[in-house]
PDB file of C-alpha atoms in Angstrom:
ATOM      1  CA  MET A   1     168.772 195.536  57.850  1.00  0.00           C
ATOM      2  CA  PHE A   2     168.768 192.678  60.364  1.00  0.00           C
ATOM      3  CA  ASP A   3     165.167 191.806  59.530  1.00  0.00           C
ATOM      4  CA  LEU A   4     166.441 190.795  56.076  1.00  0.00           C
ATOM      5  CA  MET A   5     168.720 188.092  57.556  1.00  0.00           C
ATOM      6  CA  PRO A   6     167.537 184.599  56.581  1.00  0.00           C
ATOM      7  CA  PHE A   7     167.082 182.936  59.982  1.00  0.00           C
ATOM      8  CA  GLY A   8     166.227 179.252  60.118  1.00  0.00           C
ATOM      9  CA  HIS A   9     163.545 177.842  62.398  1.00  0.00           C
ATOM     10  CA  ASN A  10     166.086 177.170  65.186  1.00  0.00           C
ATOM     11  CA  GLU A  11     167.708 180.588  64.950  1.00  0.00           C
ATOM     12  CA  LYS A  12     166.085 183.150  67.178  1.00  0.00           C
ATOM     13  CA  SER A  13     168.684 185.902  66.879  1.00  0.00           C
ATOM     14  CA  LEU A  14     171.586 187.161  64.842  1.00  0.00           C
ATOM     15  CA  PHE A  15     173.976 185.527  67.336  1.00  0.00           C
ATOM     16  CA  ASP A  16     172.358 182.101  66.807  1.00  0.00           C
ATOM     17  CA  TYR A  17     172.626 182.614  63.049  1.00  0.00           C
ATOM     18  CA  LEU A  18     176.333 183.512  63.268  1.00  0.00           C
ATOM     19  CA  ASP A  19     177.102 180.623  65.648  1.00  0.00           C
ATOM     20  CA  ASN A  20     175.391 178.151  63.314  1.00  0.00           C
ATOM     21  CA  PHE A  21     177.152 179.655  60.285  1.00  0.00           C
ATOM     22  CA  GLU A  22     180.506 179.264  62.052  1.00  0.00           C
ATOM     23  CA  ARG A  23     179.787 175.623  62.934  1.00  0.00           C
ATOM     24  CA  SER A  24     178.705 174.782  59.398  1.00  0.00           C
ATOM     25  CA  PHE A  25     181.692 176.565  57.851  1.00  0.00           C
ATOM     26  CA  PHE A  26     184.408 175.156  60.140  1.00  0.00           C
ATOM     27  CA  GLY A  27     182.782 171.826  60.981  1.00  0.00           C
ATOM     28  CA  ASP A  28     184.533 169.906  63.752  1.00  0.00           C
ATOM     29  CA  ALA A  29     187.794 171.773  63.344  1.00  0.00           C
ATOM     30  CA  PHE A  30     189.137 173.236  66.563  1.00  0.00           C
ATOM     31  CA  GLY A  31     186.984 170.997  68.746  1.00  0.00           C
ATOM     32  CA  GLY A  32     183.746 171.861  66.990  1.00  0.00           C
ATOM     33  CA  SER A  33     183.839 175.607  67.481  1.00  0.00           C
ATOM     34  CA  VAL A  34     186.323 178.415  67.112  1.00  0.00           C
ATOM     35  CA  SER A  35     184.129 180.936  68.870  1.00  0.00           C
ATOM     36  CA  GLN A  36     185.529 182.818  71.809  1.00  0.00           C
ATOM     37  CA  PHE A  37     183.846 183.408  75.127  1.00  0.00           C
ATOM     38  CA  ARG A  38     181.295 186.196  75.283  1.00  0.00           C
ATOM     39  CA  THR A  39     182.344 189.413  76.977  1.00  0.00           C
ATOM     40  CA  ASP A  40     180.681 192.625  78.145  1.00  0.00           C
ATOM     41  CA  ILE A  41     182.745 195.736  78.858  1.00  0.00           C
ATOM     42  CA  VAL A  42     181.104 198.630  80.706  1.00  0.00           C
ATOM     43  CA  ASP A  43     182.562 202.134  81.049  1.00  0.00           C
ATOM     44  CA  LYS A  44     182.028 203.260  84.671  1.00  0.00           C
ATOM     45  CA  GLY A  45     183.744 206.644  84.266  1.00  0.00           C
ATOM     46  CA  ASP A  46     186.958 206.078  86.215  1.00  0.00           C
ATOM     47  CA  LYS A  47     187.215 202.378  85.333  1.00  0.00           C
ATOM     48  CA  TYR A  48     186.049 199.663  82.961  1.00  0.00           C
ATOM     49  CA  ILE A  49     184.314 196.508  84.142  1.00  0.00           C
ATOM     50  CA  LEU A  50     184.932 193.475  81.925  1.00  0.00           C
ATOM     51  CA  GLN A  51     182.645 190.479  82.463  1.00  0.00           C
ATOM     52  CA  ALA A  52     183.361 187.245  80.599  1.00  0.00           C
ATOM     53  CA  GLU A  53     181.174 184.124  80.526  1.00  0.00           C
ATOM     54  CA  LEU A  54     183.305 181.098  81.406  1.00  0.00           C
ATOM     55  CA  PRO A  55     180.860 178.485  82.701  1.00  0.00           C
ATOM     56  CA  GLY A  56     182.286 175.166  83.798  1.00  0.00           C
ATOM     57  CA  PHE A  57     185.820 176.448  84.319  1.00  0.00           C
ATOM     58  CA  ALA A  58     187.710 176.050  87.561  1.00  0.00           C
ATOM     59  CA  LYS A  59     189.388 179.245  88.738  1.00  0.00           C
ATOM     60  CA  GLU A  60     192.743 177.472  88.460  1.00  0.00           C
ATOM     61  CA  ASP A  61     192.168 176.850  84.723  1.00  0.00           C
ATOM     62  CA  ILE A  62     191.914 180.577  83.902  1.00  0.00           C
ATOM     63  CA  HIS A  63     195.074 182.656  83.422  1.00  0.00           C
ATOM     64  CA  ILE A  64     195.168 186.425  83.017  1.00  0.00           C
ATOM     65  CA  ASP A  65     198.374 188.071  81.804  1.00  0.00           C
ATOM     66  CA  VAL A  66     199.423 191.581  80.863  1.00  0.00           C
ATOM     67  CA  ASP A  67     201.690 191.640  77.824  1.00  0.00           C
ATOM     68  CA  GLY A  68     202.670 195.222  77.028  1.00  0.00           C
ATOM     69  CA  ASP A  69     199.452 197.092  76.203  1.00  0.00           C
ATOM     70  CA  TYR A  70     197.400 193.893  75.994  1.00  0.00           C
ATOM     71  CA  LEU A  71     195.471 191.911  78.557  1.00  0.00           C
ATOM     72  CA  VAL A  72     195.387 188.228  77.624  1.00  0.00           C
ATOM     73  CA  ILE A  73     192.807 185.852  79.085  1.00  0.00           C
ATOM     74  CA  HIS A  74     193.670 182.196  78.555  1.00  0.00           C
ATOM     75  CA  GLY A  75     191.900 179.101  79.782  1.00  0.00           C
ATOM     76  CA  GLU A  76     191.785 175.403  79.167  1.00  0.00           C
ATOM     77  CA  HIS A  77     189.251 172.635  79.676  1.00  0.00           C
ATOM     78  CA  ASN A  78     191.004 169.302  80.048  1.00  0.00           C
ATOM     79  CA  ALA A  79     189.289 166.212  78.692  1.00  0.00           C
ATOM     80  CA  GLN A  80     188.395 163.820  81.455  1.00  0.00           C
ATOM     81  CA  VAL A  81     189.357 160.288  80.471  1.00  0.00           C
ATOM     82  CA  GLU A  82     186.877 157.840  81.899  1.00  0.00           C
ATOM     83  CA  GLU A  83     187.521 154.213  82.667  1.00  0.00           C
ATOM     84  CA  ASN A  84     184.019 153.253  81.525  1.00  0.00           C
ATOM     85  CA  HIS A  85     183.336 153.724  77.855  1.00  0.00           C
ATOM     86  CA  HIS A  86     179.794 155.015  77.712  1.00  0.00           C
ATOM     87  CA  LYS A  87     177.761 154.964  74.556  1.00  0.00           C
ATOM     88  CA  PHE A  88     176.711 158.591  74.246  1.00  0.00           C
ATOM     89  CA  VAL A  89     173.454 159.409  72.529  1.00  0.00           C
ATOM     90  CA  ARG A  90     174.624 162.996  72.163  1.00  0.00           C
ATOM     91  CA  LYS A  91     177.810 164.694  73.329  1.00  0.00           C
ATOM     92  CA  GLU A  92     178.026 168.472  73.061  1.00  0.00           C
ATOM     93  CA  ARG A  93     180.529 169.358  75.762  1.00  0.00           C
ATOM     94  CA  ARG A  94     183.913 170.151  74.279  1.00  0.00           C
ATOM     95  CA  TYR A  95     187.362 170.350  75.735  1.00  0.00           C
ATOM     96  CA  GLY A  96     190.137 172.582  74.585  1.00  0.00           C
ATOM     97  CA  SER A  97     191.664 175.968  75.176  1.00  0.00           C
ATOM     98  CA  PHE A  98     190.835 179.551  74.384  1.00  0.00           C
ATOM     99  CA  SER A  99     192.741 182.803  74.413  1.00  0.00           C
ATOM    100  CA  ARG A 100     191.540 186.339  73.906  1.00  0.00           C
ATOM    101  CA  SER A 101     193.388 189.675  73.988  1.00  0.00           C
ATOM    102  CA  PHE A 102     192.172 193.168  74.865  1.00  0.00           C
ATOM    103  CA  ASN A 103     193.974 196.476  74.317  1.00  0.00           C
ATOM    104  CA  ILE A 104     194.551 198.157  77.684  1.00  0.00           C
ATOM    105  CA  ALA A 105     196.714 201.095  76.584  1.00  0.00           C
ATOM    106  CA  ASN A 106     194.527 203.512  78.587  1.00  0.00           C
ATOM    107  CA  VAL A 107     194.315 201.301  81.716  1.00  0.00           C
ATOM    108  CA  LYS A 108     196.486 201.222  84.858  1.00  0.00           C
ATOM    109  CA  ALA A 109     197.816 197.703  84.288  1.00  0.00           C
ATOM    110  CA  ASP A 110     199.277 197.359  87.780  1.00  0.00           C
ATOM    111  CA  ALA A 111     195.880 198.110  89.407  1.00  0.00           C
ATOM    112  CA  ILE A 112     193.754 195.520  87.556  1.00  0.00           C
ATOM    113  CA  SER A 113     191.802 193.187  89.843  1.00  0.00           C
ATOM    114  CA  ALA A 114     189.814 190.040  89.057  1.00  0.00           C
ATOM    115  CA  SER A 115     187.177 187.816  90.608  1.00  0.00           C
ATOM    116  CA  TYR A 116     185.444 184.658  89.404  1.00  0.00           C
ATOM    117  CA  GLN A 117     182.040 183.584  90.619  1.00  0.00           C
ATOM    118  CA  ASN A 118     179.250 181.439  89.166  1.00  0.00           C
ATOM    119  CA  GLY A 119     180.950 181.123  85.773  1.00  0.00           C
ATOM    120  CA  ILE A 120     181.518 184.872  85.347  1.00  0.00           C
ATOM    121  CA  LEU A 121     185.029 186.314  85.317  1.00  0.00           C
ATOM    122  CA  GLU A 122     184.936 189.982  86.318  1.00  0.00           C
ATOM    123  CA  LEU A 123     187.895 192.303  85.864  1.00  0.00           C
ATOM    124  CA  THR A 124     188.087 195.844  87.180  1.00  0.00           C
ATOM    125  CA  LEU A 125     190.282 197.934  84.887  1.00  0.00           C
ATOM    126  CA  PRO A 126     191.046 201.390  86.369  1.00  0.00           C
ATOM    127  CA  LYS A 127     191.583 204.047  83.715  1.00  0.00           C
ATOM    128  CA  LYS A 128     194.772 206.044  83.466  1.00  0.00           C
ATOM    129  CA  GLU A 129     194.289 209.660  84.374  1.00  0.00           C
ATOM    130  CA  GLU A 130     194.080 211.745  81.266  1.00  0.00           C
ATOM    131  CA  THR A 131     196.730 214.406  81.218  1.00  0.00           C
ATOM    132  CA  PRO A 132     196.307 217.132  78.680  1.00  0.00           C
ATOM    133  CA  PRO A 133     199.207 217.459  76.265  1.00  0.00           C
ATOM    134  CA  PRO A 134     201.689 220.089  77.399  1.00  0.00           C
ATOM    135  CA  THR A 135     201.266 223.507  75.877  1.00  0.00           C
ATOM    136  CA  ARG A 136     204.022 225.931  75.091  1.00  0.00           C
ATOM    137  CA  GLN A 137     204.486 229.091  73.170  1.00  0.00           C
ATOM    138  CA  ILE A 138     206.822 229.123  70.206  1.00  0.00           C
ATOM    139  CA  ASP A 139     208.816 232.301  69.657  1.00  0.00           C
ATOM    140  CA  ILE A 140     209.004 233.689  66.169  1.00  0.00           C
ATOM    141  CA  LYS A 141     212.538 234.524  64.990  1.00  0.00           C
TER     142      LYS A 141
END
């Protein structure tokens, strides 16, 4: 099915096609892009490993909160106001904020740990131990 997608000459994958579609549809709204950061989640048996691409962020600009059964990752790039007004030939770097939520109903929320290195945020999400539902016998009257 994907080989039927009409890719342009600059689009090398489905992701490029979708990113370009999003930019053309929304234009400069929301700072030029409404896309969220890219995330991989791997099931390691007793835990999940979530890796999120956040290049260019300072660790202090990333906030991770647990809100009920949801993990919320929020970050913000602040625009740097420069004294010198340069005449840019091209400016692609954007500033703004992002927020993304993940359902963690089957995760031990109090045991989540995080690290940030080389633009990759990595969260270790230990799974809750699965307890089988209680069984009981029902007497017939």
